[in-house]
Short mmCIF file of C-alpha atoms and ligand atoms in Angstrom, two decimals:
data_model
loop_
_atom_site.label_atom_id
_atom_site.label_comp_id
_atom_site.label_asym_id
_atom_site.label_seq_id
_atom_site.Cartn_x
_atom_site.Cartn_y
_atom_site.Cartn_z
CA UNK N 293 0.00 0.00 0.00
CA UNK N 294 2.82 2.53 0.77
CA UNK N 295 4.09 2.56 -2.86
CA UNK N 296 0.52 3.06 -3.85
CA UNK N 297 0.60 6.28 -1.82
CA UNK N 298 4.28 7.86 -3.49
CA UNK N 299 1.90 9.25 -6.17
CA UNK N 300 -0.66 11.18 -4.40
CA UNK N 301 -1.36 14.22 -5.27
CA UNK N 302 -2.75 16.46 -2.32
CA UNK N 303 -3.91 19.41 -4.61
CA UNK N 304 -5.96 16.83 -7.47
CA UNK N 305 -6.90 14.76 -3.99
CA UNK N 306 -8.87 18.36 -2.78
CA UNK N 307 -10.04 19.21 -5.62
CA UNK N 308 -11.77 15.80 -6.37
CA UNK N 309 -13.10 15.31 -3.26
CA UNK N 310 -13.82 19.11 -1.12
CA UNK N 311 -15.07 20.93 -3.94
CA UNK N 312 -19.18 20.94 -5.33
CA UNK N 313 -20.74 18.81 -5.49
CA UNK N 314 -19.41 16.95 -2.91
CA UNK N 315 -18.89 20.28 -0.93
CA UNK N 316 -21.88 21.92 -1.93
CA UNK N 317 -22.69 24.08 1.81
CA UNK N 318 -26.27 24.98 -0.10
CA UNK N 319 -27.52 21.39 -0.42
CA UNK N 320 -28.42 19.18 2.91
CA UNK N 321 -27.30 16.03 0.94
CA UNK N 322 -24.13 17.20 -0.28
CA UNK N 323 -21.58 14.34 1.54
CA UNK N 324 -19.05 17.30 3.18
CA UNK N 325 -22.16 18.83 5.05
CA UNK N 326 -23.58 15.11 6.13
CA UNK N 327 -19.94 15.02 7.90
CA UNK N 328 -19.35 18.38 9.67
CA UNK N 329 -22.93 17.67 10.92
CA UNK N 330 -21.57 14.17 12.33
CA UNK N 331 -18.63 15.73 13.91
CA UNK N 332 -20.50 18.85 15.15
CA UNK N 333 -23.42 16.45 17.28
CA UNK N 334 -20.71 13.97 18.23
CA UNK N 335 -17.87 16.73 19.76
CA UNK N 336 -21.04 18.94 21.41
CA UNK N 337 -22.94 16.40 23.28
CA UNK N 338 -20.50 16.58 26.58
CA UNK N 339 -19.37 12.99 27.23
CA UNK N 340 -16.25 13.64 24.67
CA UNK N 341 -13.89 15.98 26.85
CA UNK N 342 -10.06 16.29 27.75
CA UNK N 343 -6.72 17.75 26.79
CA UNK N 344 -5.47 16.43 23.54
CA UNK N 345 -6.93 15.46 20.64
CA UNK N 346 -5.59 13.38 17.64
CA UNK N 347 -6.48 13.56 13.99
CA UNK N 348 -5.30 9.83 12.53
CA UNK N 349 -4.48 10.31 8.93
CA UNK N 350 -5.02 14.00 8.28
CA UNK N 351 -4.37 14.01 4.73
CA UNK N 352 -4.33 17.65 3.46
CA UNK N 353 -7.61 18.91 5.46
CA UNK N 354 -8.91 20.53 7.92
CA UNK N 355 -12.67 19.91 8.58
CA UNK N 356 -12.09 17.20 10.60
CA UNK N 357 -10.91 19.26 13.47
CA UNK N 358 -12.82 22.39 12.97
CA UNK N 359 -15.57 21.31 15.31
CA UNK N 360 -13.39 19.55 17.94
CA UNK N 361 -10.76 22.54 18.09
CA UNK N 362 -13.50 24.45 20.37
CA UNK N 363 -13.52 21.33 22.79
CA UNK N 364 -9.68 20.37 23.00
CA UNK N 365 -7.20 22.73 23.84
CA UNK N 366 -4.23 20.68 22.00
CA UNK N 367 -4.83 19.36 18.64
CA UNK N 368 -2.25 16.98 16.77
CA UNK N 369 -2.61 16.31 13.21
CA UNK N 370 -0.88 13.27 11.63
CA UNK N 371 -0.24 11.65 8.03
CA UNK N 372 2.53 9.23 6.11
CA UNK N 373 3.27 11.67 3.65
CA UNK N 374 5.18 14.82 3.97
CA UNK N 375 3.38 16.01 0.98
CA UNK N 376 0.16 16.03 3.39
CA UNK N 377 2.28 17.18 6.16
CA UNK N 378 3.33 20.19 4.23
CA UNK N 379 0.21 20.99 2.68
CA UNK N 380 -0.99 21.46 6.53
CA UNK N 381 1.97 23.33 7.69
CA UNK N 382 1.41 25.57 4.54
CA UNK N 383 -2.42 26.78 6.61
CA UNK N 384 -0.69 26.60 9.45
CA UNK N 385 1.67 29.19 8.61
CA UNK N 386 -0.67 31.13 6.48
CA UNK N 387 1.20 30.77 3.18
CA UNK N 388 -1.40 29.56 0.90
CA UNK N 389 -2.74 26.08 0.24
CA UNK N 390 -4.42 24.23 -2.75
CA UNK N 391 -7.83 24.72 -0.86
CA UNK N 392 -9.49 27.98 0.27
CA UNK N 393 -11.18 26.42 4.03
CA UNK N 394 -12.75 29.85 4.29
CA UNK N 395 -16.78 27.90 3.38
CA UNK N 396 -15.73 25.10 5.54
CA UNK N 397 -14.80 27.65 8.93
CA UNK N 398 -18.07 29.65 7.90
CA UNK N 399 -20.33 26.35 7.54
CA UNK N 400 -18.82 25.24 10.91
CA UNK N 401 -19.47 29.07 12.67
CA UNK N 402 -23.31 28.27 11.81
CA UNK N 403 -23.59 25.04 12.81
CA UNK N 404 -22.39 26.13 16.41
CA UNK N 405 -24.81 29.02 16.39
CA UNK N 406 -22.59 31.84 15.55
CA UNK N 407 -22.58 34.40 12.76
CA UNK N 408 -20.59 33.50 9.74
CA UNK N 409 -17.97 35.88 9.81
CA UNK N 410 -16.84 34.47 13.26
CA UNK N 411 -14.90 32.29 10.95
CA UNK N 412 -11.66 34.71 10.85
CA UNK N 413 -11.87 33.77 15.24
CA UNK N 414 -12.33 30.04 14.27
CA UNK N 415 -8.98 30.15 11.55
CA UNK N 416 -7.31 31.62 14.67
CA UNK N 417 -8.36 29.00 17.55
CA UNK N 418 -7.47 26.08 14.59
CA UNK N 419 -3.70 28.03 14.21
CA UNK N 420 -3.65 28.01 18.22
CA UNK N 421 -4.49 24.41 19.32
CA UNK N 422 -2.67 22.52 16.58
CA UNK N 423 0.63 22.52 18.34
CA UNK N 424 2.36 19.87 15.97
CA UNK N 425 1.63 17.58 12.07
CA UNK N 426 3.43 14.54 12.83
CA UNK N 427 4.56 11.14 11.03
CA UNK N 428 2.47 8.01 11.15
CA UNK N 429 2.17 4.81 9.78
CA UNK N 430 -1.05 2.77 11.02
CA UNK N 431 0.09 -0.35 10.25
CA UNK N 432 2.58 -0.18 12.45
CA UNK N 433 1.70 -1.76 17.16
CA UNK N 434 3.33 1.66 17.71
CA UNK N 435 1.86 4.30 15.14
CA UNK N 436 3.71 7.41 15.97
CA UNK N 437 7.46 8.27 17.78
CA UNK N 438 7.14 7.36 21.32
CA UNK N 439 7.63 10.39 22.96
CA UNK N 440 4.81 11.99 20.66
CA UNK N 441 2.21 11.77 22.61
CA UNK N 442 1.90 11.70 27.19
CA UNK N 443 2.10 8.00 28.12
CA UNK N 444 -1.93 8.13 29.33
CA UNK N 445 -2.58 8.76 25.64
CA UNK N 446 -5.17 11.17 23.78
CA UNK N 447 -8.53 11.75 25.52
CA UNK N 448 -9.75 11.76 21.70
CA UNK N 449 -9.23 10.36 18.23
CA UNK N 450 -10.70 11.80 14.88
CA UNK N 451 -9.80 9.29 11.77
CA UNK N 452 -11.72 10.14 8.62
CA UNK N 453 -11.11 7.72 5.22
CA UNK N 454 -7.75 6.47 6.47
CA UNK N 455 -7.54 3.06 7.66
CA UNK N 456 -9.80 1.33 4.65
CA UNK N 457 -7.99 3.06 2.23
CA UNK N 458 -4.49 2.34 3.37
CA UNK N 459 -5.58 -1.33 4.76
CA UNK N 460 -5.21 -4.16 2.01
CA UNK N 461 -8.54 -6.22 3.37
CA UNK N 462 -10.19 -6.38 6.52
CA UNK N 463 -7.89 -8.09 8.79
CA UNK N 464 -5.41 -5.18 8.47
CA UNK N 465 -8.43 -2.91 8.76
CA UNK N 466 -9.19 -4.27 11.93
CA UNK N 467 -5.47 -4.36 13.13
CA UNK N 468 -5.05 -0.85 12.55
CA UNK N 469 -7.90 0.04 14.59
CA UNK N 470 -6.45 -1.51 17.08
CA UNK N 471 -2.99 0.11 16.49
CA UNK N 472 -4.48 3.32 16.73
CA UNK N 473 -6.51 2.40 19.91
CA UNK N 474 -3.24 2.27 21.48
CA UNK N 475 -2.88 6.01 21.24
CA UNK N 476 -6.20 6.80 22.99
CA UNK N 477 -6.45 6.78 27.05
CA UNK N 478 -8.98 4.00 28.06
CA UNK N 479 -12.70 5.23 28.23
CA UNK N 480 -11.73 8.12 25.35
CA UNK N 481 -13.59 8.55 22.26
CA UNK N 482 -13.05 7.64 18.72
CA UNK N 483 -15.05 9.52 16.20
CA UNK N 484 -14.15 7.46 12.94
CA UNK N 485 -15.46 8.50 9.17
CA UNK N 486 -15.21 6.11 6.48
CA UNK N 487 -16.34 4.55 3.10
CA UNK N 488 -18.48 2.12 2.62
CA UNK N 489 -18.90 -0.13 -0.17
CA UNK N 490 -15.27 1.07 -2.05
CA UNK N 491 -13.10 -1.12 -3.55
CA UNK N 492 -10.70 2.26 -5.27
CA UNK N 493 -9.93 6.33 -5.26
CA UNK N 494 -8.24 8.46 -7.10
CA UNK N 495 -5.08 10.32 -5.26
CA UNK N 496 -4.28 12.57 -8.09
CA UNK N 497 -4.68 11.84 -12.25
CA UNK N 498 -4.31 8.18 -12.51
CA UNK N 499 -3.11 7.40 -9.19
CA UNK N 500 -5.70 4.89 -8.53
CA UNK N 501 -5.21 3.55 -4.66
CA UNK N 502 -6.87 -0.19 -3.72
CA UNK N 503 -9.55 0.20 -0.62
CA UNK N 504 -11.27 -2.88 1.39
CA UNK N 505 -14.64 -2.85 0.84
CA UNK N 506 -16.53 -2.34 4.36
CA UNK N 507 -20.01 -2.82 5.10
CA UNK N 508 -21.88 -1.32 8.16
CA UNK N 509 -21.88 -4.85 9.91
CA UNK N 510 -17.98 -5.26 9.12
CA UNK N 511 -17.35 -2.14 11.03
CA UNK N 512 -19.50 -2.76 13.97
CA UNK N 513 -17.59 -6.05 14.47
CA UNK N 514 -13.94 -4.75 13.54
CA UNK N 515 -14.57 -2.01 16.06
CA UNK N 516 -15.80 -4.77 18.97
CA UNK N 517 -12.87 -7.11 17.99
CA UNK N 518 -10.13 -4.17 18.50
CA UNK N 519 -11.34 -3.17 21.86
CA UNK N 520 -14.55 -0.37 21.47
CA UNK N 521 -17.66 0.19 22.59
CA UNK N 522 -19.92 1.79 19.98
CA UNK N 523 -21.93 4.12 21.15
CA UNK N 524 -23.97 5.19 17.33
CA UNK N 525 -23.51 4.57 13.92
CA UNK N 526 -24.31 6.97 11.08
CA UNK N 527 -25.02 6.16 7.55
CA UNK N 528 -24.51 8.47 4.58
CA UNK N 529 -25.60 6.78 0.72
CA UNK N 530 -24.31 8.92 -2.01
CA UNK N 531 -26.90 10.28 -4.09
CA UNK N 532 -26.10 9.22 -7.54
CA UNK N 533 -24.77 12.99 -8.42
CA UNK N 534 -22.27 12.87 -5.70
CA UNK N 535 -20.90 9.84 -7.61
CA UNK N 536 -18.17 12.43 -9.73
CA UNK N 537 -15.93 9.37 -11.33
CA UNK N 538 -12.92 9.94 -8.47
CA UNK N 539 -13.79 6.52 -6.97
CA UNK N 540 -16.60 4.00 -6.78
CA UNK N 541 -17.77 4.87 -2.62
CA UNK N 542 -21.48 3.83 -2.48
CA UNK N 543 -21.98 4.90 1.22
CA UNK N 544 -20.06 7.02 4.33
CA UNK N 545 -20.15 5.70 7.87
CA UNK N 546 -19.54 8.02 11.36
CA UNK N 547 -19.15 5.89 14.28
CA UNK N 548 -18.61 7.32 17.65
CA UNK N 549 -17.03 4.96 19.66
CA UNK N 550 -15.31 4.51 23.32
CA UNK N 551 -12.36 2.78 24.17
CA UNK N 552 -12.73 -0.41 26.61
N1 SAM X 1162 -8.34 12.31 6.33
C1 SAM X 1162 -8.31 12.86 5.00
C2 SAM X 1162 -9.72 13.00 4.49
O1 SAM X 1162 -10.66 12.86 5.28
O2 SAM X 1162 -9.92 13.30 3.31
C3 SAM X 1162 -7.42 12.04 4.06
C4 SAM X 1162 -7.85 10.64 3.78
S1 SAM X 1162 -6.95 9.91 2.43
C5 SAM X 1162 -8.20 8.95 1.65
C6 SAM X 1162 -5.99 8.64 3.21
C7 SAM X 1162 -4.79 9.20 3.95
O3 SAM X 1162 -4.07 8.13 4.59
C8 SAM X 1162 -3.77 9.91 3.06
O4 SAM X 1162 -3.56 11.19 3.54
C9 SAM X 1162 -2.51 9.06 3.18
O5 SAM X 1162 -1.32 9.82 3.08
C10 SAM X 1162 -2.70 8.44 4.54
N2 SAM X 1162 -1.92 7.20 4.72
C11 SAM X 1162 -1.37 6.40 3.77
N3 SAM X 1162 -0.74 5.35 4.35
C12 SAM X 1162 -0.90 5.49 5.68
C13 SAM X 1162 -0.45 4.75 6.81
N4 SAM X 1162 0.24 3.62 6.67
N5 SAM X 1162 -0.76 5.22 8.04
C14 SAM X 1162 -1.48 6.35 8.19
N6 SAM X 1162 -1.94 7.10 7.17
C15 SAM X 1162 -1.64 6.68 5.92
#
């Protein structure tokens, strides 16, 4: 899988997937809306609380963290390619990126009751609480550098389309959720996104990267088998619009889960 990933483009990888009509902020069933509305129930309703939270397989966005930035006063992203890595530093730093997040931080603003242009306060909490964009390799008992993290772990994990497209079948799905368990304090929360029903993506013109195939019942049991409690399970079915030629994804999945 890793030389599958030397290829991927972050810039063709945003535009394909975080642009209309997948990111369409004026239609309910546009898929990028379905999942800040997943994130934004699942990081307000008080049980998931703590320090440090930790983004599993950033890639090069964002709105994964923009709801749990207000909750979490660190905030750690991670990927396996520096390409990713960079493309975060370069928001970070305020020097330009392939993506404008500016919809995304408004869309976000509303959803937590606030007036849009509250997103300029929101771009400055994000820059605050992400205090590092670290390595990681999932496959791997020990994901990240040992001293990356306190030894009682994260009180949170965020992991959106990562570990079924960078997992060969479902056994290695289910390993790496259990990898990545390791990094979370028992009795935290993991708020995983994923695809449902893929077998490929596109990471950039003719980079076409291999997925395992989940359904709903597979992740329910890979979950139980690595050592969660789920607590809900969301499911997303792509309208047939939404279906843009960049992969063949049928359905999205949000789980909120705890750690045993
Ligand atoms: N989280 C982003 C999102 O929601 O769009 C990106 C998901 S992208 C489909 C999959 C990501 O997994 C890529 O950013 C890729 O670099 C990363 N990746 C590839 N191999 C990995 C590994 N062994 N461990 C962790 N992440 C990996």
């Amino acid at each position: 899988m890793a030389a599958c990933y030397q290829r991927f483009d972050p810039a063709a990888y945003l535009q394909y997937n975080y642009t209309p009509p997948r990111a369409d902020f004026e239609r309910k069933d546009s898929i990028v809306p379905w999942k800040l509305a997943c994130l934004h129930r699942a990081f307000n309703e008080g049980d998931v609380t703590g320090e440090l939270l930790v983004d599993v397989g950033s890639g090069p966005t964002l709105y994964q963290v923009l709801s749990g930035c207000e909750v979490f006063n660190k905030v750690l992203l991670t990927d396996f390619l520096e390409v990713n890595r960079q493309e975060l530093r370069h928001w970070l730093q305020d020097e330009g990126c392939n993506l404008d997040w500016t919809p995304y931080l408004q869309h976000v603003c509303k959803l937590e009751g606030r007036r849009p242009s509250a997103w300029t306060e929101k771009a400055a909490k994000l820059r605050q609480v992400i205090t590092d964009i670290l390595p990681i390799d999932v496959h791997r008992p020990q994901p990240m550098a040992l001293d990356a993290l306190p030894s009682s772990g994260a009180d949170c994990l965020v992991s959106c389309f990562c570990l079924e497209s960078v997992s060969p079948d479902l056994a290695a799905f289910t390993r790496a959720l259990g990898h990545i368990g390791r990094l979370l304090r028992p009795g935290g929360h993991l708020l995983l996104i994923g695809a449902l029903g893929e077998s490929y993506y596109f990471g950039g013109p003719g980079v076409k990267i291999p997925v395992v195939p989940l359904n709903e019942a597979q992740v329910c049991e890979s979950l139980k088998e690595s050592g969660y409690t789920l607590i809900r399970l969301e499911v997303y079915t792509l309208p047939q619009d939404m279906r843009v030629g960049v992969d063949d994804v049928t359905g999205v999945f949000f789980a909120k889960a705890k750690k045993d």
